[in-house]
Amino acid sequence: MGIQFIRSLIVMVVLASTVGAWARGGGGGWSLGANLGITAADQADLDKLVTRSNQRAGGISTGQLGNAWEGNGYISYRFGGMTAMQLRIGFLYQNEDGSDSGGNAYEYGLVGFTLFPMFRFYLLEDNMIKFYTQLGLGWGSVSGDIKEGNNSLEFSGNALGYMGGIGAEFCFWSDSHCFTVEGNLRILGIERLTADSVSGDFLGGSPNPASLSQAQKGKEVEIDGRDLGVTLSGIEGFIGYHFYF
């Protein structure tokens, strides 16, 4: 998946330089923007813990983790042609909670933070609509928690990643105020998580598999003898607002 994504980024850069002759160059300057949407982040390890809890407890109301909510804000500078540079800060929230037949809580979730410097290339534009592609390399961190009845664990971790995508700005009423629609693919897996606090025993579970194989404060969280992982990777869909000043 990573190799295919890198190839896609190369194609986007080549496309940007190819169509640049036809793109109407916009004026340079600063701008601010914000987006809100969802990210299809697949939390396979946390979903496995949900399945195991469901087996041990004889049924829990907690479901598999679905799409994450995500928002971001950014400041951007356009150099006067088709290229702009952007610093984007994002926040992601993904959580599922429920209980067993005895009322014991079962919750799995995380909060993510991302910081991405990005290049944006305006491929085609006129006074009302701007089409662009973008790519960047950045950093992400997560903090999260696992609650299974009397057992609870808080974890954290971070990693580097990359992303790219396409979008459009619609400036129907003013050159300064634009609505945006954007889709991205982000690759940012976090495969080493540290236990910040632990209460209870996650290692039991006979006759069904235990939740975790290592859960000790200050050490890496493990499942089935390997590192527990979460991800900020996935396809993102956003709507937003962009203000030029």
PDB file of N, CA, C and O in Angstrom, residues 26-29 77-81 83-85 119:
ATOM      1  N   GLY A  26      -2.830  32.209  -9.424  1.00  0.00           N
ATOM      2  CA  GLY A  26      -3.467  33.101  -8.476  1.00  0.00           C
ATOM      3  C   GLY A  26      -2.451  34.004  -7.808  1.00  0.00           C
ATOM      4  O   GLY A  26      -1.242  33.778  -7.869  1.00  0.00           O
ATOM      5  N   GLY A  27      -2.932  35.027  -7.117  1.00  0.00           N
ATOM      6  CA  GLY A  27      -2.050  35.920  -6.409  1.00  0.00           C
ATOM      7  C   GLY A  27      -1.503  35.271  -5.158  1.00  0.00           C
ATOM      8  O   GLY A  27      -2.106  34.370  -4.579  1.00  0.00           O
ATOM      9  N   GLY A  28      -0.330  35.708  -4.730  1.00  0.00           N
ATOM     10  CA  GLY A  28       0.282  35.163  -3.539  1.00  0.00           C
ATOM     11  C   GLY A  28      -0.296  35.781  -2.286  1.00  0.00           C
ATOM     12  O   GLY A  28      -1.007  36.776  -2.323  1.00  0.00           O
ATOM     13  N   GLY A  29       0.028  35.186  -1.129  1.00  0.00           N
ATOM     14  CA  GLY A  29      -0.415  35.741   0.130  1.00  0.00           C
ATOM     15  C   GLY A  29      -0.826  34.682   1.129  1.00  0.00           C
ATOM     16  O   GLY A  29      -0.802  33.484   0.852  1.00  0.00           O
ATOM     17  N   TYR A  77       0.488  29.721   2.865  1.00  0.00           N
ATOM     18  CA  TYR A  77       1.061  30.832   2.105  1.00  0.00           C
ATOM     19  C   TYR A  77       1.235  30.408   0.656  1.00  0.00           C
ATOM     20  O   TYR A  77       1.880  29.393   0.365  1.00  0.00           O
ATOM     21  N   ARG A  78       0.638  31.193  -0.253  1.00  0.00           N
ATOM     22  CA  ARG A  78       0.770  30.915  -1.678  1.00  0.00           C
ATOM     23  C   ARG A  78       1.830  31.821  -2.271  1.00  0.00           C
ATOM     24  O   ARG A  78       1.858  33.025  -2.005  1.00  0.00           O
ATOM     25  N   PHE A  79       2.699  31.241  -3.098  1.00  0.00           N
ATOM     26  CA  PHE A  79       3.869  31.954  -3.596  1.00  0.00           C
ATOM     27  C   PHE A  79       3.607  32.796  -4.834  1.00  0.00           C
ATOM     28  O   PHE A  79       4.539  33.323  -5.418  1.00  0.00           O
ATOM     29  N   GLY A  80       2.373  32.900  -5.275  1.00  0.00           N
ATOM     30  CA  GLY A  80       2.058  33.755  -6.410  1.00  0.00           C
ATOM     31  C   GLY A  80       1.789  32.996  -7.682  1.00  0.00           C
ATOM     32  O   GLY A  80       1.220  33.546  -8.620  1.00  0.00           O
ATOM     33  N   GLY A  81       2.188  31.732  -7.773  1.00  0.00           N
ATOM     34  CA  GLY A  81       1.884  30.904  -8.933  1.00  0.00           C
ATOM     35  C   GLY A  81       0.888  29.827  -8.562  1.00  0.00           C
ATOM     36  O   GLY A  81      -0.138  30.086  -7.954  1.00  0.00           O
ATOM     37  N   THR A  83       1.734  27.158  -6.591  1.00  0.00           N
ATOM     38  CA  THR A  83       2.212  26.425  -5.424  1.00  0.00           C
ATOM     39  C   THR A  83       1.959  27.187  -4.131  1.00  0.00           C
ATOM     40  O   THR A  83       2.195  28.389  -4.042  1.00  0.00           O
ATOM     41  N   ALA A  84       1.475  26.465  -3.124  1.00  0.00           N
ATOM     42  CA  ALA A  84       1.299  27.027  -1.792  1.00  0.00           C
ATOM     43  C   ALA A  84       1.895  26.055  -0.779  1.00  0.00           C
ATOM     44  O   ALA A  84       1.979  24.845  -1.013  1.00  0.00           O
ATOM     45  N   MET A  85       2.324  26.605   0.350  1.00  0.00           N
ATOM     46  CA  MET A  85       2.816  25.778   1.455  1.00  0.00           C
ATOM     47  C   MET A  85       1.891  25.966   2.638  1.00  0.00           C
ATOM     48  O   MET A  85       1.419  27.068   2.916  1.00  0.00           O
ATOM     49  N   PHE A 119       2.556  20.683   0.836  1.00  0.00           N
ATOM     50  CA  PHE A 119       2.574  21.477  -0.390  1.00  0.00           C
ATOM     51  C   PHE A 119       1.240  21.293  -1.099  1.00  0.00           C
ATOM     52  O   PHE A 119       0.740  20.172  -1.217  1.00  0.00           O
TER      53      PHE A 119
END
